[in-house]
Short mmCIF file of C-alpha atoms and ligand atoms in Angstrom, two decimals:
data_model
loop_
_atom_site.label_atom_id
_atom_site.label_comp_id
_atom_site.label_asym_id
_atom_site.label_seq_id
_atom_site.Cartn_x
_atom_site.Cartn_y
_atom_site.Cartn_z
CA MET A 1 107.72 33.96 132.80
CA PRO A 2 109.76 36.93 133.29
CA VAL A 3 107.62 39.97 134.21
CA PRO A 4 108.24 42.26 130.89
CA HIS A 5 110.35 45.48 131.61
CA VAL A 6 107.34 48.62 131.31
CA MET A 7 107.80 52.17 131.57
CA SER A 8 105.14 53.23 133.80
CA SER A 9 102.40 55.27 132.76
CA ASP A 10 103.45 57.91 135.44
CA ALA A 11 106.75 58.11 133.88
CA ILE A 12 105.84 58.25 130.09
CA ARG A 13 103.50 61.15 131.17
CA GLU A 14 106.45 62.80 133.25
CA ALA A 15 108.66 62.68 130.03
CA PHE A 16 105.58 63.72 127.75
CA SER A 17 105.52 67.04 129.92
CA ALA A 18 108.98 67.60 129.95
CA ALA A 19 108.99 67.48 126.18
CA MET A 20 105.94 69.63 125.64
CA SER A 21 107.71 72.35 128.03
CA ALA A 22 110.41 72.18 126.19
CA MET A 23 109.15 72.34 122.85
CA TYR A 24 106.66 75.21 123.76
CA ARG A 25 109.37 77.41 125.26
CA ASN A 26 110.98 77.06 122.11
CA GLU A 27 108.19 78.00 119.64
CA VAL A 28 106.60 80.65 122.02
CA PRO A 29 109.44 82.51 123.74
CA ALA A 30 107.22 84.93 125.68
CA TYR A 31 106.02 81.54 127.30
CA GLY A 32 109.91 80.88 128.52
CA THR A 33 109.97 84.63 129.53
CA LEU A 34 106.83 83.98 131.78
CA MET A 35 108.33 80.69 133.12
CA GLU A 36 111.26 82.80 134.20
CA LEU A 37 109.18 85.19 135.79
CA VAL A 38 107.01 82.41 137.89
CA ALA A 39 110.37 80.81 139.05
CA ASP A 40 111.44 84.11 140.11
CA ILE A 41 108.18 85.00 142.00
CA ASN A 42 108.20 81.43 143.34
CA ALA A 43 111.73 81.82 144.79
CA ALA A 44 111.16 85.34 146.49
CA THR A 45 107.92 83.90 148.01
CA LEU A 46 109.78 80.82 149.25
CA GLU A 47 112.36 83.54 151.11
CA GLN A 48 109.82 85.70 152.36
CA GLN A 49 107.45 83.01 153.70
CA PRO A 50 109.70 80.35 155.63
CA GLY A 51 106.77 78.58 156.86
CA LEU A 52 105.05 78.06 153.37
CA ARG A 53 108.39 76.78 152.52
CA ALA A 54 108.80 74.20 155.39
CA SER A 55 105.25 72.72 154.56
CA LEU A 56 105.98 72.62 150.82
CA GLU A 57 109.30 70.75 151.55
CA ALA A 58 106.95 68.19 153.92
CA THR A 59 104.33 67.35 151.27
CA GLU A 60 105.94 68.34 147.79
CA THR A 61 109.15 68.43 145.74
CA LEU A 62 110.48 71.86 146.02
CA ASP A 63 112.32 71.76 142.97
CA ARG A 64 109.34 70.74 140.84
CA ILE A 65 107.18 73.96 142.28
CA SER A 66 107.55 75.91 139.46
CA GLN A 67 106.70 72.86 136.57
CA GLU A 68 103.53 72.96 134.15
CA ARG A 69 100.49 71.69 135.85
CA HIS A 70 98.52 72.00 132.51
CA GLY A 71 98.04 72.72 129.04
CA ALA A 72 95.07 73.14 126.66
CA ILE A 73 94.15 71.50 123.01
CA ARG A 74 91.00 71.97 120.84
CA LEU A 75 89.97 69.23 118.70
CA GLY A 76 87.76 69.15 115.57
CA THR A 77 86.15 65.68 115.44
CA GLU A 78 84.46 63.14 117.58
CA ALA A 79 87.20 60.31 116.30
CA GLU A 80 89.71 62.68 117.04
CA LEU A 81 88.65 63.18 120.77
CA ALA A 82 88.31 59.27 121.07
CA MET A 83 92.13 58.76 119.75
CA MET A 84 92.88 61.10 122.22
CA ARG A 85 91.55 59.45 125.05
CA ARG A 86 93.30 56.35 124.28
CA VAL A 87 96.67 58.46 123.82
CA PHE A 88 96.15 60.11 127.24
CA ALA A 89 95.46 56.89 128.67
CA VAL A 90 98.63 55.28 127.96
CA MET A 91 100.30 58.36 130.11
CA GLY A 92 97.63 57.61 133.07
CA MET A 93 95.83 60.71 132.19
CA PHE A 94 91.86 60.36 132.27
CA PRO A 95 88.71 62.63 131.56
CA VAL A 96 87.73 64.20 134.66
CA GLY A 97 84.61 66.82 134.57
CA TYR A 98 82.29 67.89 131.75
CA TYR A 99 82.48 71.70 130.83
CA ASP A 100 79.95 73.44 128.48
CA LEU A 101 81.44 76.75 127.48
CA SER A 102 78.51 77.40 124.65
CA GLU A 103 77.24 79.42 127.47
CA ALA A 104 80.10 81.47 127.90
CA GLY A 105 79.60 82.19 124.13
CA VAL A 106 82.50 79.90 122.93
CA PRO A 107 81.50 76.84 120.73
CA VAL A 108 83.29 74.05 122.36
CA HIS A 109 82.50 71.45 125.15
CA SER A 110 85.62 70.38 127.15
CA THR A 111 86.75 67.48 129.72
CA ALA A 112 90.05 67.42 131.40
CA PHE A 113 92.73 64.42 130.92
CA ARG A 114 94.32 64.04 133.92
CA PRO A 115 96.10 61.60 136.49
CA VAL A 116 93.31 60.76 139.27
CA GLY A 117 95.37 59.14 142.17
CA GLU A 118 97.07 60.99 145.11
CA GLU A 119 100.51 59.26 143.86
CA ALA A 120 100.04 60.07 140.07
CA LEU A 121 99.40 63.42 140.79
CA LYS A 122 102.46 63.88 143.00
CA ILE A 123 104.60 62.01 140.41
CA ASN A 124 103.52 64.15 137.73
CA PRO A 125 100.32 66.59 137.72
CA PHE A 126 100.33 67.18 134.32
CA ARG A 127 96.45 67.83 132.79
CA VAL A 128 95.02 68.65 129.38
CA PHE A 129 92.03 70.70 128.91
CA THR A 130 90.59 69.29 125.87
CA SER A 131 88.06 70.98 124.22
CA LEU A 132 85.78 69.45 121.23
CA LEU A 133 84.57 72.21 118.52
CA ARG A 134 80.61 72.34 118.36
CA LEU A 135 80.22 72.37 114.82
CA ASP A 136 76.20 72.26 115.16
CA LEU A 137 76.44 75.56 116.75
CA ILE A 138 77.79 77.45 113.22
CA ALA A 139 74.69 78.87 112.11
CA ASP A 140 75.66 78.94 108.35
CA PRO A 141 75.08 75.42 106.98
CA GLN A 142 77.37 75.32 103.87
CA LEU A 143 80.22 76.62 105.93
CA ARG A 144 79.49 74.05 108.61
CA ASP A 145 79.95 71.57 105.72
CA ILE A 146 82.85 72.70 104.48
CA ALA A 147 84.54 72.69 108.24
CA ARG A 148 83.17 69.18 109.04
CA ASP A 149 85.05 68.24 105.51
CA ILE A 150 88.20 69.27 105.92
CA LEU A 151 88.18 67.66 109.63
CA ASN A 152 87.33 64.45 108.28
CA ARG A 153 89.88 64.44 106.25
CA ARG A 154 93.10 65.33 108.24
CA ARG A 155 95.09 62.77 110.13
CA ILE A 156 96.17 64.49 113.72
CA PHE A 157 97.87 61.42 114.70
CA SER A 158 100.97 59.62 113.17
CA ASP A 159 100.88 56.06 112.43
CA GLY A 160 103.81 55.51 114.89
CA ALA A 161 101.57 56.82 117.69
CA VAL A 162 98.63 54.79 116.62
CA THR A 163 100.81 51.86 116.50
CA LEU A 164 102.30 52.19 120.03
CA VAL A 165 98.86 53.00 121.35
CA GLU A 166 97.64 49.56 120.18
CA LYS A 167 100.74 47.74 121.48
CA ALA A 168 100.17 49.76 125.17
CA GLU A 169 96.73 48.38 125.27
CA ARG A 170 97.19 44.96 124.18
CA ASP A 171 100.57 44.35 126.51
CA GLY A 172 99.11 46.57 129.51
CA GLY A 173 102.02 49.10 128.93
CA LEU A 174 104.94 49.86 126.89
CA SER A 175 108.82 49.05 127.28
CA PRO A 176 111.06 52.13 127.78
CA GLU A 177 111.95 52.12 124.37
CA ASP A 178 108.58 52.13 122.96
CA GLY A 179 107.82 54.62 125.89
CA GLU A 180 110.33 57.27 124.50
CA ARG A 181 109.39 56.70 120.93
CA PHE A 182 105.74 56.90 122.04
CA VAL A 183 106.45 60.28 123.34
CA THR A 184 108.37 61.49 120.39
CA GLU A 185 105.36 60.32 117.84
CA VAL A 186 102.73 62.14 119.87
CA LEU A 187 104.47 65.22 120.62
CA GLY A 188 104.07 65.72 117.23
CA THR A 189 100.14 66.39 117.19
CA PHE A 190 100.60 69.23 119.44
CA ARG A 191 103.39 71.02 117.49
CA TRP A 192 102.60 74.14 115.42
CA HIS A 193 102.25 74.52 111.86
CA GLN A 194 103.41 77.87 110.46
CA GLN A 195 101.37 76.67 107.63
CA ALA A 196 97.74 76.67 107.30
CA SER A 197 95.98 73.91 105.36
CA ILE A 198 93.38 76.29 103.80
CA ASP A 199 93.55 79.05 101.59
CA HIS A 200 93.25 82.91 103.24
CA ALA A 201 89.65 83.28 102.24
CA LEU A 202 87.91 80.40 103.72
CA TYR A 203 90.37 81.46 106.88
CA GLU A 204 88.44 84.77 106.86
CA ARG A 205 85.05 82.92 106.44
CA LEU A 206 85.80 80.60 109.40
CA HIS A 207 87.00 83.49 111.42
CA ALA A 208 83.84 85.76 111.04
CA ALA A 209 81.78 82.83 112.07
CA HIS A 210 83.90 82.50 115.33
CA ARG A 211 87.64 82.80 115.66
CA LEU A 212 87.64 79.75 117.52
CA ILE A 213 86.62 77.80 114.44
CA ALA A 214 89.30 78.97 112.33
CA ASP A 215 92.10 78.19 115.38
CA VAL A 216 90.51 74.41 114.85
CA VAL A 217 89.75 73.84 111.25
CA SER A 218 92.60 75.56 109.64
CA PHE A 219 95.42 73.84 110.83
CA LYS A 220 96.91 70.34 110.05
CA GLY A 221 96.82 69.45 113.98
CA PRO A 222 95.61 70.41 117.22
CA HIS A 223 98.59 73.05 118.29
CA ILE A 224 98.89 73.09 122.05
CA ASN A 225 97.75 76.62 122.85
CA HIS A 226 98.90 77.47 126.28
CA LEU A 227 100.69 75.41 129.24
CA THR A 228 100.50 76.59 132.84
CA PRO A 229 103.11 76.25 135.21
CA ARG A 230 101.90 76.68 139.40
CA THR A 231 102.93 80.11 141.10
CA LEU A 232 102.75 80.63 144.62
CA ASP A 233 101.95 84.12 144.37
CA ILE A 234 99.22 84.75 141.36
CA ASP A 235 98.71 88.37 141.98
CA ALA A 236 102.59 89.29 142.18
CA VAL A 237 103.01 87.56 138.76
CA GLN A 238 99.87 89.33 137.26
CA GLU A 239 101.65 92.52 138.50
CA GLY A 240 105.32 91.67 137.23
CA MET A 241 104.14 90.98 133.65
CA PRO A 242 104.65 94.30 132.32
CA ARG A 243 108.06 94.49 133.85
CA TYR A 244 108.86 91.55 131.76
CA GLY A 245 107.92 92.56 128.67
CA ILE A 246 104.63 90.59 128.53
CA ALA A 247 100.92 91.84 128.49
CA PRO A 248 98.46 90.37 131.18
CA LYS A 249 94.86 89.60 130.48
CA ALA A 250 92.72 92.17 132.43
CA VAL A 251 91.89 90.44 135.73
CA VAL A 252 92.76 87.08 137.46
CA GLU A 253 89.92 84.95 136.98
CA GLY A 254 88.30 82.97 139.94
CA PRO A 255 87.82 83.68 143.45
CA PRO A 256 89.66 87.01 145.13
CA SER A 257 93.11 86.44 147.10
CA ARG A 258 92.16 84.56 150.38
CA ASN A 259 93.69 83.29 153.54
CA CYS A 260 92.18 80.24 152.80
CA PRO A 261 92.38 79.68 149.09
CA ILE A 262 89.59 77.98 147.44
CA LEU A 263 89.52 76.28 143.98
CA LEU A 264 91.34 77.81 141.39
CA ARG A 265 92.94 81.33 140.57
CA GLN A 266 94.31 81.75 136.98
CA THR A 267 95.42 84.34 134.91
CA SER A 268 97.37 84.32 131.14
CA PHE A 269 99.33 87.02 128.85
CA LYS A 270 97.42 87.71 125.87
CA ALA A 271 97.82 85.54 122.81
CA ILE A 272 100.61 86.63 120.54
CA GLU A 273 100.00 87.46 116.85
CA GLU A 274 101.68 84.91 114.55
CA HIS A 275 103.03 84.78 110.81
CA VAL A 276 101.08 82.28 109.35
CA LEU A 277 101.11 81.16 105.29
CA PHE A 278 98.53 80.24 103.39
CA PRO A 279 98.25 78.04 100.51
CA ASN A 280 96.77 79.63 97.15
CA MET A 281 95.01 78.40 94.55
CA ASP A 282 98.05 78.49 92.29
CA GLY A 283 100.05 76.34 94.15
CA GLY A 284 101.90 79.49 95.94
CA LEU A 285 101.63 80.94 99.42
CA ALA A 286 100.33 84.11 101.05
CA GLY A 287 101.29 85.50 104.01
CA GLY A 288 98.92 86.25 106.95
CA SER A 289 98.63 86.00 110.65
CA HIS A 290 96.84 84.10 113.33
CA THR A 291 96.35 84.70 116.97
CA ALA A 292 95.78 81.61 119.40
CA ARG A 293 98.91 80.88 121.76
CA PHE A 294 99.60 82.36 125.28
CA GLY A 295 100.79 81.13 128.68
CA GLU A 296 99.05 80.89 131.75
CA ILE A 297 99.62 80.22 135.52
CA GLU A 298 97.69 78.90 138.12
CA GLN A 299 97.41 78.86 141.88
CA ARG A 300 95.04 76.24 143.57
CA GLY A 301 93.04 75.87 146.52
CA VAL A 302 90.67 73.71 148.36
CA ALA A 303 88.16 71.43 146.32
CA LEU A 304 84.57 72.56 147.11
CA THR A 305 81.40 70.36 147.88
CA PRO A 306 78.44 71.15 145.84
CA LYS A 307 77.03 73.54 148.72
CA GLY A 308 80.50 75.22 148.37
CA ARG A 309 80.39 75.52 144.70
CA GLY A 310 76.73 76.70 144.65
CA LEU A 311 77.97 79.64 147.01
CA TYR A 312 81.09 80.15 144.95
CA ASP A 313 78.96 80.51 142.02
CA ARG A 314 76.71 82.69 143.24
CA LEU A 315 79.13 85.24 144.51
CA LEU A 316 81.02 85.34 141.78
CA ASN A 317 77.71 86.29 139.78
CA GLU A 318 76.95 88.91 142.43
CA ALA A 319 80.50 90.48 141.65
CA ARG A 320 80.11 90.16 137.80
CA SER A 321 76.61 91.68 137.88
CA LYS A 322 78.24 94.65 139.55
CA VAL A 323 81.11 95.12 138.00
CA ARG A 324 81.90 92.99 134.11
CA PRO A 325 85.63 93.40 133.85
CA THR A 326 86.33 94.87 130.27
CA ALA A 327 89.08 93.62 128.11
CA ASP A 328 91.09 96.58 127.94
CA GLY A 329 91.54 96.41 132.10
CA SER A 330 90.14 99.93 132.66
CA ASN A 331 88.02 98.75 135.38
CA ALA A 332 90.31 95.85 136.63
CA GLN A 333 90.37 97.71 140.11
CA ASP A 334 86.71 98.17 140.45
CA TYR A 335 86.43 94.74 139.63
CA GLY A 336 88.82 93.56 142.16
CA THR A 337 87.03 95.57 144.84
CA ALA A 338 83.64 93.82 144.13
CA LEU A 339 84.95 90.60 144.13
CA ARG A 340 86.57 91.10 147.38
CA ASP A 341 83.29 92.65 148.69
CA SER A 342 80.95 89.60 147.46
CA PHE A 343 83.06 87.10 148.98
CA ALA A 344 83.08 88.44 152.34
CA ALA A 345 80.20 86.12 152.79
CA PHE A 346 82.60 83.04 152.17
CA PRO A 347 84.03 81.68 155.54
CA ASP A 348 87.83 82.23 155.30
CA ASP A 349 88.83 79.81 158.14
CA TRP A 350 89.63 75.94 157.16
CA ASN A 351 87.69 74.89 160.15
CA ALA A 352 84.46 76.92 159.17
CA ILE A 353 84.95 76.40 155.68
CA ARG A 354 84.45 72.53 156.77
CA LYS A 355 82.13 72.95 159.54
CA ALA A 356 79.93 74.64 157.02
CA GLY A 357 79.98 71.48 154.63
CA LEU A 358 81.63 73.87 151.84
CA GLY A 359 84.97 72.32 151.36
CA TYR A 360 86.39 68.77 151.11
CA PHE A 361 89.14 67.49 153.71
CA LEU A 362 91.77 64.73 154.23
CA TYR A 363 91.23 63.56 157.60
CA SER A 364 94.26 61.86 159.29
CA VAL A 365 95.20 60.54 162.80
CA VAL A 366 97.88 62.73 164.66
CA PRO A 367 101.14 60.84 165.12
CA GLY A 368 101.49 59.81 168.34
CA ALA A 369 97.74 60.51 169.61
CA ASP A 370 95.94 58.20 172.09
CA LEU A 371 93.25 56.61 170.27
CA SER A 372 92.15 54.32 172.66
CA ALA A 373 89.97 56.59 174.32
CA HIS A 374 88.14 57.28 171.46
CA ALA A 375 86.75 54.14 170.61
CA GLY A 376 83.09 54.70 169.54
CA ALA A 377 83.63 58.42 169.08
CA ASP A 378 82.80 60.38 165.96
CA ILE A 379 85.25 62.49 163.78
CA GLU A 380 84.23 66.01 165.75
CA SER A 381 85.30 64.75 169.04
CA MET A 382 88.39 63.05 167.89
CA ILE A 383 89.13 66.61 166.22
CA GLU A 384 88.25 68.50 169.39
CA ALA A 385 90.46 66.18 171.50
CA GLY A 386 93.48 66.84 168.92
CA ALA A 387 93.52 63.03 168.01
CA VAL A 388 92.39 63.79 164.33
CA ARG A 389 93.90 66.52 162.01
CA PHE A 390 92.14 67.66 158.75
CA ASP A 391 93.91 69.02 155.61
CA PRO A 392 92.34 70.76 152.78
CA ILE A 393 91.95 68.46 149.49
CA VAL A 394 93.47 70.70 146.71
CA TYR A 395 90.98 71.39 143.54
CA GLU A 396 92.63 69.33 140.66
CA ASP A 397 89.92 70.38 138.09
CA PHE A 398 88.69 73.44 136.44
CA LEU A 399 86.18 76.05 136.25
CA PRO A 400 83.75 76.93 133.33
CA VAL A 401 83.61 80.85 133.77
CA SER A 402 87.22 80.97 134.64
CA ALA A 403 87.73 78.79 131.44
CA ALA A 404 85.34 81.06 129.26
CA GLY A 405 87.45 84.22 130.45
CA ILE A 406 90.56 82.70 129.49
CA PHE A 407 89.09 81.82 126.06
CA GLN A 408 88.03 85.08 125.49
CA SER A 409 90.98 87.01 126.35
CA ASN A 410 93.03 85.22 123.93
CA LEU A 411 90.29 84.78 121.13
CA GLY A 412 90.01 88.73 120.92
CA ASP A 413 88.18 90.45 123.61
CA ASP A 414 85.94 92.38 121.06
CA ALA A 415 84.61 88.64 119.49
CA VAL A 416 82.16 88.07 122.23
CA GLN A 417 79.37 86.16 120.72
CA ASP A 418 75.98 84.42 121.65
CA PHE A 419 75.38 80.76 121.61
CA MET A 420 72.27 79.07 123.00
CA ALA A 421 73.36 77.48 125.85
CA SER A 422 73.41 73.70 125.22
CA PRO A 423 75.24 71.19 127.52
CA ASN A 424 75.27 67.95 126.14
CA GLN A 425 77.53 65.50 128.23
CA LYS A 426 76.03 62.67 126.75
CA LEU A 427 77.02 63.51 123.13
CA PHE A 428 80.44 64.57 124.64
CA GLU A 429 80.88 61.17 126.37
CA THR A 430 79.53 58.86 123.28
CA ALA A 431 81.93 60.89 120.95
CA LEU A 432 84.77 60.01 123.99
CA GLY A 433 83.86 56.76 123.97
CA ALA A 434 84.10 56.76 127.84
CA ALA A 435 82.07 58.75 130.63
CA VAL A 436 83.96 61.28 132.36
CA LEU A 437 84.37 61.15 135.95
CA ASN A 438 82.54 63.40 138.24
CA GLU A 439 84.97 65.19 140.22
CA PHE A 440 82.49 66.02 143.23
CA GLU A 441 81.86 62.22 143.79
CA HIS A 442 85.72 61.69 143.02
CA TYR A 443 86.65 64.44 146.01
CA ALA A 444 83.73 63.11 148.61
CA GLY A 445 85.22 59.78 148.30
CA ILE A 446 88.65 60.38 149.24
CA GLU A 447 87.25 62.35 152.21
CA ARG A 448 85.08 59.46 153.01
CA ALA A 449 87.46 57.06 152.85
CA SER A 450 89.98 59.31 155.02
CA SER A 451 87.74 59.71 157.60
CA ARG A 452 86.59 56.00 157.76
CA GLN A 453 90.25 54.96 158.16
CA CYS A 454 90.60 57.42 161.54
CA LEU A 455 87.50 55.39 162.82
CA ALA A 456 88.43 52.02 162.02
CA ALA A 457 92.10 53.16 163.58
CA ALA A 458 90.03 54.16 166.68
CA ARG A 459 88.15 50.95 167.11
CA ALA A 460 91.01 48.49 166.20
CA LEU A 461 93.13 50.11 169.06
CA SER A 462 90.29 49.86 171.58
CA ALA A 463 89.44 46.41 170.82
CA ALA A 464 93.42 45.35 171.48
CA ALA A 465 93.22 47.30 174.60
C1 OOG B 1 91.10 76.30 127.21
C2 OOG B 1 90.97 77.34 128.07
C3 OOG B 1 90.77 76.87 129.39
C4 OOG B 1 91.57 77.16 131.80
O1 OOG B 1 92.80 76.92 132.33
O2 OOG B 1 90.63 77.06 132.26
C5 OOG B 1 91.65 76.64 130.19
C6 OOG B 1 91.74 76.94 125.75
O3 OOG B 1 91.96 78.17 125.75
O4 OOG B 1 91.73 76.25 124.70
O5 OOG B 1 92.86 75.82 129.85
NI1 NI B 2 94.42 76.75 131.20
#
């Protein structure tokens, strides 16, 4: 039987992220402006740093440097989350990590759907940070029931999208024609609806309970709320935003700027206020507004081990207990100083980070190295002899404190609210219909496989000699 002609899941993801980018730029012009700024800063950075350019040329496609790395959506029901998992699977995106945001005053818990293998990440790294609303955290039982009812009645996927997901699952992929149709059908789920699905009075009630609840419950679908290109110099973009006419959030989330970047730094422009139409009882429409959509940028560094992450969390908490960044940016400089002071305790040298067991690294045999002398040797001595090199493994996931900061600054900073911290990964995974991949185990596995490969190569060579 001839092998059926399938569109690879990587190619579908690539087409999907390009379509999302075009749609979002069109829907949110300020996002297009941010993309221009990012492209300008990235070009200037590459010009100023020929070494960086050379290493990026060797490892990545330069013309894709400024492309989107992730986006985010907020879902309303377990059924929506379960179906979303199947939709993303068609695009080679799988749930990695569990993030409890209730702790930070946001009534959701989340995962990120992302490509997992190195090859897939390289072809197209697009991820979607996906949150599920925790209706159980709404205090007013009557309002909770109303919200649940509205959410249970909406249909966020088109019949065409559902049919194509079932077809892909049955046949193990989609033809190029079906793949294109799939992208078009699925794209519709993420578009913006200028018309709300509830009246203004109910919107106000939901909004008073939490702005995020209003954002999820009031519309026909889970509009994409931001996209995030990669920048080579996040501080320059943060500083450049006002010059381009866009308002940055008060501070960059995550670690401070360092020689050896760790984890993830991110910032955004503040969500825009948009005109929305609310249906009336009498069949007419009333004007109003809603604030939810923004643009973000990210810069990634090495993935940290549980020990490294423990140190990161401790230092971040220390800085934040000294200076809590305010929404208006009035203490942004003090916060920056506190952050740098705290993080002086985190080694800023790749080998020191590695030797202290703080980060994950990929080991490889140096091309042309003579391995025959290293038969029974361990990795350390092969590194010292210059036969094995190590490169940081990039952190491809998210950070709950940073995510909360991104949420907060885009939900209106005055609206900080306390919820009982109640992580519930089991409940989340039951809704999802699958377990999420543990990101630490995943990075550890990549590191372990790479060092084993180096040892095996040395053994094989000395056996042959
Ligand atoms: C998601 C915020 C989290 C990130 O980059 O940490 C996020 C949201 O606002 O829905 O995207
Ligand atoms: Ni984001």
